[in-house]
Amino acid sequence: MVPLSWYIILSAVVFSIGVIGFLTRRNLIMTFMSIELMLNSVNISFVAFSHYLQSMRGQIIVFFVIAVAAAETAIGLAIIIAYYKNNPTIKVDEINLLKG
Amino acid sequence: MTAPQLFFAYFAVMITVLSLLMITRRNPVHGVLWMLVLFVHIAGLYIFLNAEFLAAIQIIVYAGAILVLFLFVIMLLNLKKEETVKKFQKHWLVGVGTGIIFAVFSVSIVRKIEVFPQLGKYTIEAVKAEGNIMTVGKVLYTKYLLPFEIASVILLVAIIGAVVLAKKRIE
Amino acid sequence: MLKYTLIPLLPFLSFLINILFGRNFIKDRAHWIAVPAVVGSFLLAVSAFLDVAGGRDINVNIYSWIVSGSFNVSVGFLIDRLSAIMLIVVTSISTLIFIYSIGYMHGDGGYYRFFAYLSLFVFSMLILVMANNFLLMYFGWEAVGLCSYFLIGYWFHKKSAADAGKKAFIVNRFGDFGFGLGVILIFLTFGSMDYMQVFGEAGGIAGQTINLLGYDVNLITLICLLLFCGAVGKSAQVPLHVWLPDAMEGPTPVSALIHAATMVTAGVFMVARCNPLFNLSEVAMNTVAIVGGVTAIFAATIALVQTDIKRVIAYSTVSQLGYMFLALGVGAYSAAIFHLYTHAYFKALLFLGSGSVIHALHDEQNMQKMGGLKKYMPVTYWVFILATLSITGIPFFSGFFSKDEILWRAYLAGDLGKFLWFLGTLAALLTAFYSWRLIYLTFHGKFRGTHEQEEHLHESPPVITVPLMLLAVGAVAAGWVGIPPIFAEHGDKIGEFLAPVLGYPEGEGTHAQEYFVMGASIFVAVAGWIIAYTMYLKKTELPQKLGAAFQPVYKLLFNKYYIDELYSKTIVQPTLKASDKIILGFDTYIIEGIVNGIPNLIGAFSRKLRKIQTGLLSDYGLIMAIGALSIIGVWIFLR
């Protein structure tokens, strides 16, 4: 039998990889993909919990996470396109409109 | 190692390696393709965890819809010259360090978890007797009906929002 | 349940619609929203009344308003026999006043605003009446005060109107402060705001004392006196009566609404509602009775010599409210509510009638410049006569029954009661005198206004006279539900109807005594009439001679006992002076120091802090990750 903690550790590791991707990549689209990766890693742990606790809740939450992730991607990519129209760059370290 | 453990080990290693591959590709299209493989593996892991419905959703929504969306956008933006510049930021080491500390912390939390809640009524046998989709559906359309409807509204807003944001400005 | 919720909600919706869309869209059509709304709540109120009369009290919580530990307040309605009668009074009078306002306010620039405030006023009063706990009542109580401010100062470009609005609001504040303290003390004592719970447990704390500044004070007495403070302010009793006559600066329908239905009755209603508390405290009851009796006579004497038609009626209201408190104080709660109910009709009628007169004379309010209007305005004249017959207590008009009930109950209530009865009867004499004086000065004799005004004299349009006629029916017949038992077995229907809530007053007198009391009040009513008739129709030079002979008294009365001047000298001026000093010292350095200092500090700090805002996504991500890591780190290493 596979212990629950293995799944959680896997999830943590994949999440951290997502964090690294988010923090280091210069390409805005790659940052986005890193976010998707993080969401997926969390989903793994939810499904694992759901299985081991014999509860449906985890799977339901994953369902909602996927729905929200889809919405988030659509909006995020639309923002990228809208931004790209004005400033033709998607380099993260050149986008600093929020600078105070 | 027992067979299930071996099975898990394969998936775990593959998922980790594929994530690393994904975030290190210079060309985003390659990243997306690795991600596709990664998602298929995650779907496999779901099946392993008796969540067939989610596995299907994972393939359909993530691989089928979201990744295609990514590809579309990458193609929409002409990113030829982006591929020639440096792919990591200046202080990439800080990011990597943070990520590693994150991983260490998370793993050490897992060790500390002691309290487990009561087991629910959805044992593997119960779910199998009814079928995974049936079970998920029943819970989703009864107890979680309202969140479900809200999710649909969120998706609707996302559709409208995406259209409004990405359409051409009419001067 | 929705039915009962809609009673206050309809006027509120009318308020919202008119205030939001009035300026640009509704404009002169505001009454198409306001009038149906208030008619709707009247019909619903009737239906609620029938439910209650059928023996079904309604006590529902519809919404949990505040839940904070043991402090738990709901928005909930209690409709029992008391509030059902109040609902009928408030909504029926309001309906007629709304209709009247269509004609009266026609062409005014703020037409929509007027109806919006009027609706809000009715809403507030309905909330006050229907509340099932003290906090919600307090909400209605304050909202009523706020609306009175809006409406008295409706013509805000006129300084006197704006001042009168402020005065009403500020004077009410004195009373409301006491009321607020009373509500808090109730909560501290009973741990609840709910009427049922408070009244249920009231008996248990009778006789308990509380240490206040070194004195032991009876708890119930303290609560009752504090609550009564609010009633004194809201119902314009001495010494806080000063705002009500000034409230005449508002449009006449507002005066009618304030005097008859929505505001001044609140105090009477509140004391009646809290009767389980007041019953436990003799001191509080006596205070209520004495304040009432004194106010009745005090205001009546002022009304004798006033020349402004609306002011006479205003002081008459103060005096009649005194009667109601007198009744409350001697434990005759149902008599007080009965008088409130009959008074609402004839007082609304008097006000709306005087509005009709003022309208015809193009905003002339001075009775010295009226006269002889009888032949120009027959409808207004006749409804005025009916209202006057009613208020002076001529037999078989409604005022007779309710006033007689109060005087009779006072007469039965011991030595203090006998004294109060004497005051009341004297006040009735004065009432008869000044009411007929008003009629004779306004409608009889020769017209004393300008020639131009005389040419424009005309009867008001039907939209004004029809409500007057309807109110006249009420002024005549409203009292027939409270015929004393000596005339008809079970004639006192209203008293019996209210008995489950308010109790039936104790005390039995002989028939001879009752006939004596009744005879006395009929005698003074007729006597006052005859005196007024003699002075203002037959020997018209007499008033002047009397005024000259008793110059000091006349001046004292004409200047309303110099109460306003007294308050101005002792309270208003010192406050203003002190405020000036405070503004100079405290305000300039401390308040502004704090007010300007904090932004300056924050500004300086943020100029430093903004440097970390690089605008780069990954920096924000990094900071967020570090934050998350610190939280996890604390959790891991410190546990």
PDB file of C-alpha atoms in Angstrom, chain C residues 203-342:
ATOM      1  CA  GLY C 203     -41.597  41.756  37.792  1.00  0.00           C
ATOM      2  CA  GLY C 204     -38.490  39.958  38.986  1.00  0.00           C
ATOM      3  CA  ILE C 205     -36.401  43.057  39.384  1.00  0.00           C
ATOM      4  CA  ALA C 206     -38.994  45.221  41.065  1.00  0.00           C
ATOM      5  CA  GLY C 207     -37.459  46.843  44.110  1.00  0.00           C
ATOM      6  CA  GLN C 208     -33.870  46.277  42.991  1.00  0.00           C
ATOM      7  CA  THR C 209     -31.671  49.288  43.389  1.00  0.00           C
ATOM      8  CA  ILE C 210     -28.643  50.505  41.563  1.00  0.00           C
ATOM      9  CA  ASN C 211     -25.901  52.685  42.990  1.00  0.00           C
ATOM     10  CA  LEU C 212     -25.701  55.919  41.071  1.00  0.00           C
ATOM     11  CA  LEU C 213     -23.181  58.541  42.198  1.00  0.00           C
ATOM     12  CA  GLY C 214     -23.476  57.320  45.745  1.00  0.00           C
ATOM     13  CA  TYR C 215     -27.271  57.164  45.897  1.00  0.00           C
ATOM     14  CA  ASP C 216     -29.311  54.028  45.746  1.00  0.00           C
ATOM     15  CA  VAL C 217     -31.820  54.439  42.977  1.00  0.00           C
ATOM     16  CA  ASN C 218     -34.647  52.107  42.200  1.00  0.00           C
ATOM     17  CA  LEU C 219     -33.672  50.371  38.972  1.00  0.00           C
ATOM     18  CA  ILE C 220     -37.107  50.244  37.380  1.00  0.00           C
ATOM     19  CA  THR C 221     -37.753  53.861  38.265  1.00  0.00           C
ATOM     20  CA  LEU C 222     -34.483  54.863  36.673  1.00  0.00           C
ATOM     21  CA  ILE C 223     -35.229  52.921  33.504  1.00  0.00           C
ATOM     22  CA  CYS C 224     -38.711  54.371  33.272  1.00  0.00           C
ATOM     23  CA  LEU C 225     -37.568  57.924  33.854  1.00  0.00           C
ATOM     24  CA  LEU C 226     -34.872  57.587  31.211  1.00  0.00           C
ATOM     25  CA  LEU C 227     -37.355  56.199  28.736  1.00  0.00           C
ATOM     26  CA  PHE C 228     -39.762  58.954  29.653  1.00  0.00           C
ATOM     27  CA  CYS C 229     -37.009  61.479  28.872  1.00  0.00           C
ATOM     28  CA  GLY C 230     -37.235  60.338  25.277  1.00  0.00           C
ATOM     29  CA  ALA C 231     -41.005  60.646  25.347  1.00  0.00           C
ATOM     30  CA  VAL C 232     -40.757  64.185  26.733  1.00  0.00           C
ATOM     31  CA  GLY C 233     -38.551  65.183  23.832  1.00  0.00           C
ATOM     32  CA  LYS C 234     -40.427  63.396  21.096  1.00  0.00           C
ATOM     33  CA  SER C 235     -43.889  64.256  22.348  1.00  0.00           C
ATOM     34  CA  ALA C 236     -42.990  67.852  23.143  1.00  0.00           C
ATOM     35  CA  GLN C 237     -43.754  67.888  26.842  1.00  0.00           C
ATOM     36  CA  VAL C 238     -42.543  70.593  29.200  1.00  0.00           C
ATOM     37  CA  PRO C 239     -39.644  71.421  29.319  1.00  0.00           C
ATOM     38  CA  LEU C 240     -38.706  70.132  25.876  1.00  0.00           C
ATOM     39  CA  HIS C 241     -41.820  71.411  24.125  1.00  0.00           C
ATOM     40  CA  VAL C 242     -40.048  74.312  22.439  1.00  0.00           C
ATOM     41  CA  TRP C 243     -39.401  72.611  19.133  1.00  0.00           C
ATOM     42  CA  LEU C 244     -42.969  71.763  18.249  1.00  0.00           C
ATOM     43  CA  PRO C 245     -44.373  75.273  17.695  1.00  0.00           C
ATOM     44  CA  ASP C 246     -41.303  76.156  15.662  1.00  0.00           C
ATOM     45  CA  ALA C 247     -41.897  73.070  13.576  1.00  0.00           C
ATOM     46  CA  MET C 248     -44.677  75.091  11.975  1.00  0.00           C
ATOM     47  CA  GLU C 249     -42.042  76.386   9.582  1.00  0.00           C
ATOM     48  CA  GLY C 250     -42.426  73.191   7.591  1.00  0.00           C
ATOM     49  CA  PRO C 251     -45.109  72.771   4.946  1.00  0.00           C
ATOM     50  CA  THR C 252     -48.544  72.312   6.485  1.00  0.00           C
ATOM     51  CA  PRO C 253     -48.976  68.642   5.538  1.00  0.00           C
ATOM     52  CA  VAL C 254     -45.786  67.978   7.462  1.00  0.00           C
ATOM     53  CA  SER C 255     -47.148  69.760  10.502  1.00  0.00           C
ATOM     54  CA  ALA C 256     -50.254  67.649  10.255  1.00  0.00           C
ATOM     55  CA  LEU C 257     -48.211  64.485   9.907  1.00  0.00           C
ATOM     56  CA  ILE C 258     -45.965  65.365  12.839  1.00  0.00           C
ATOM     57  CA  HIS C 259     -48.858  66.357  15.060  1.00  0.00           C
ATOM     58  CA  ALA C 260     -51.363  63.730  14.202  1.00  0.00           C
ATOM     59  CA  ALA C 261     -49.740  60.578  13.077  1.00  0.00           C
ATOM     60  CA  THR C 262     -46.061  60.064  12.910  1.00  0.00           C
ATOM     61  CA  MET C 263     -44.017  61.843  15.477  1.00  0.00           C
ATOM     62  CA  VAL C 264     -45.432  63.265  18.655  1.00  0.00           C
ATOM     63  CA  THR C 265     -47.558  60.217  19.254  1.00  0.00           C
ATOM     64  CA  ALA C 266     -44.401  58.142  19.444  1.00  0.00           C
ATOM     65  CA  GLY C 267     -43.771  59.111  23.037  1.00  0.00           C
ATOM     66  CA  VAL C 268     -47.290  58.226  24.105  1.00  0.00           C
ATOM     67  CA  PHE C 269     -47.092  54.955  22.255  1.00  0.00           C
ATOM     68  CA  MET C 270     -43.720  54.133  23.795  1.00  0.00           C
ATOM     69  CA  VAL C 271     -44.901  54.693  27.352  1.00  0.00           C
ATOM     70  CA  ALA C 272     -48.024  52.668  26.660  1.00  0.00           C
ATOM     71  CA  ARG C 273     -45.902  49.920  25.130  1.00  0.00           C
ATOM     72  CA  CYS C 274     -43.663  49.842  28.208  1.00  0.00           C
ATOM     73  CA  ASN C 275     -46.605  49.769  30.578  1.00  0.00           C
ATOM     74  CA  PRO C 276     -45.355  46.605  32.329  1.00  0.00           C
ATOM     75  CA  LEU C 277     -42.283  48.597  33.361  1.00  0.00           C
ATOM     76  CA  PHE C 278     -44.067  51.793  34.283  1.00  0.00           C
ATOM     77  CA  ASN C 279     -46.641  49.911  36.325  1.00  0.00           C
ATOM     78  CA  LEU C 280     -43.844  48.841  38.650  1.00  0.00           C
ATOM     79  CA  SER C 281     -42.715  52.329  39.503  1.00  0.00           C
ATOM     80  CA  GLU C 282     -45.015  54.719  41.283  1.00  0.00           C
ATOM     81  CA  VAL C 283     -42.458  57.514  41.121  1.00  0.00           C
ATOM     82  CA  ALA C 284     -42.175  57.262  37.353  1.00  0.00           C
ATOM     83  CA  MET C 285     -45.944  57.113  36.946  1.00  0.00           C
ATOM     84  CA  ASN C 286     -46.442  60.203  39.058  1.00  0.00           C
ATOM     85  CA  THR C 287     -43.748  62.030  37.120  1.00  0.00           C
ATOM     86  CA  VAL C 288     -45.467  61.157  33.862  1.00  0.00           C
ATOM     87  CA  ALA C 289     -48.828  62.297  35.182  1.00  0.00           C
ATOM     88  CA  ILE C 290     -47.526  65.572  36.598  1.00  0.00           C
ATOM     89  CA  VAL C 291     -45.520  66.441  33.502  1.00  0.00           C
ATOM     90  CA  GLY C 292     -48.606  65.671  31.437  1.00  0.00           C
ATOM     91  CA  GLY C 293     -50.941  67.740  33.566  1.00  0.00           C
ATOM     92  CA  VAL C 294     -48.586  70.683  33.748  1.00  0.00           C
ATOM     93  CA  THR C 295     -47.992  70.581  30.000  1.00  0.00           C
ATOM     94  CA  ALA C 296     -51.722  70.487  29.318  1.00  0.00           C
ATOM     95  CA  ILE C 297     -52.387  73.692  31.194  1.00  0.00           C
ATOM     96  CA  PHE C 298     -49.098  75.368  30.342  1.00  0.00           C
ATOM     97  CA  ALA C 299     -49.445  75.016  26.587  1.00  0.00           C
ATOM     98  CA  ALA C 300     -53.130  75.934  26.692  1.00  0.00           C
ATOM     99  CA  THR C 301     -52.365  79.267  28.335  1.00  0.00           C
ATOM    100  CA  ILE C 302     -49.838  80.098  25.630  1.00  0.00           C
ATOM    101  CA  ALA C 303     -52.318  79.217  22.917  1.00  0.00           C
ATOM    102  CA  LEU C 304     -54.750  81.811  24.288  1.00  0.00           C
ATOM    103  CA  VAL C 305     -52.919  84.786  22.876  1.00  0.00           C
ATOM    104  CA  GLN C 306     -50.980  83.540  19.857  1.00  0.00           C
ATOM    105  CA  THR C 307     -51.880  85.119  16.558  1.00  0.00           C
ATOM    106  CA  ASP C 308     -50.303  82.673  14.137  1.00  0.00           C
ATOM    107  CA  ILE C 309     -53.028  80.209  13.169  1.00  0.00           C
ATOM    108  CA  LYS C 310     -50.680  77.240  13.035  1.00  0.00           C
ATOM    109  CA  ARG C 311     -49.017  78.113  16.316  1.00  0.00           C
ATOM    110  CA  VAL C 312     -52.337  78.081  18.115  1.00  0.00           C
ATOM    111  CA  ILE C 313     -52.974  74.616  16.813  1.00  0.00           C
ATOM    112  CA  ALA C 314     -49.430  73.585  17.648  1.00  0.00           C
ATOM    113  CA  TYR C 315     -49.801  74.628  21.276  1.00  0.00           C
ATOM    114  CA  SER C 316     -53.126  72.911  21.289  1.00  0.00           C
ATOM    115  CA  THR C 317     -51.330  69.726  20.278  1.00  0.00           C
ATOM    116  CA  VAL C 318     -48.827  70.128  23.078  1.00  0.00           C
ATOM    117  CA  SER C 319     -51.695  70.584  25.462  1.00  0.00           C
ATOM    118  CA  GLN C 320     -53.569  67.540  24.155  1.00  0.00           C
ATOM    119  CA  LEU C 321     -50.419  65.469  24.412  1.00  0.00           C
ATOM    120  CA  GLY C 322     -50.292  66.605  28.006  1.00  0.00           C
ATOM    121  CA  TYR C 323     -53.693  65.011  28.455  1.00  0.00           C
ATOM    122  CA  MET C 324     -52.405  61.765  27.028  1.00  0.00           C
ATOM    123  CA  PHE C 325     -49.459  61.690  29.406  1.00  0.00           C
ATOM    124  CA  LEU C 326     -51.756  62.569  32.241  1.00  0.00           C
ATOM    125  CA  ALA C 327     -53.795  59.513  31.356  1.00  0.00           C
ATOM    126  CA  LEU C 328     -50.696  57.348  31.063  1.00  0.00           C
ATOM    127  CA  GLY C 329     -49.512  58.583  34.424  1.00  0.00           C
ATOM    128  CA  VAL C 330     -52.689  57.608  36.214  1.00  0.00           C
ATOM    129  CA  GLY C 331     -52.530  54.153  34.646  1.00  0.00           C
ATOM    130  CA  ALA C 332     -55.314  54.705  32.131  1.00  0.00           C
ATOM    131  CA  TYR C 333     -53.218  53.554  29.180  1.00  0.00           C
ATOM    132  CA  SER C 334     -56.156  52.682  27.016  1.00  0.00           C
ATOM    133  CA  ALA C 335     -57.660  56.117  27.618  1.00  0.00           C
ATOM    134  CA  ALA C 336     -54.401  57.670  26.458  1.00  0.00           C
ATOM    135  CA  ILE C 337     -54.333  55.580  23.302  1.00  0.00           C
ATOM    136  CA  PHE C 338     -58.007  56.335  22.772  1.00  0.00           C
ATOM    137  CA  HIS C 339     -57.319  60.052  22.983  1.00  0.00           C
ATOM    138  CA  LEU C 340     -54.289  59.642  20.729  1.00  0.00           C
ATOM    139  CA  TYR C 341     -56.528  57.989  18.188  1.00  0.00           C
ATOM    140  CA  THR C 342     -59.349  60.541  18.258  1.00  0.00           C
TER     141      THR C 342
END
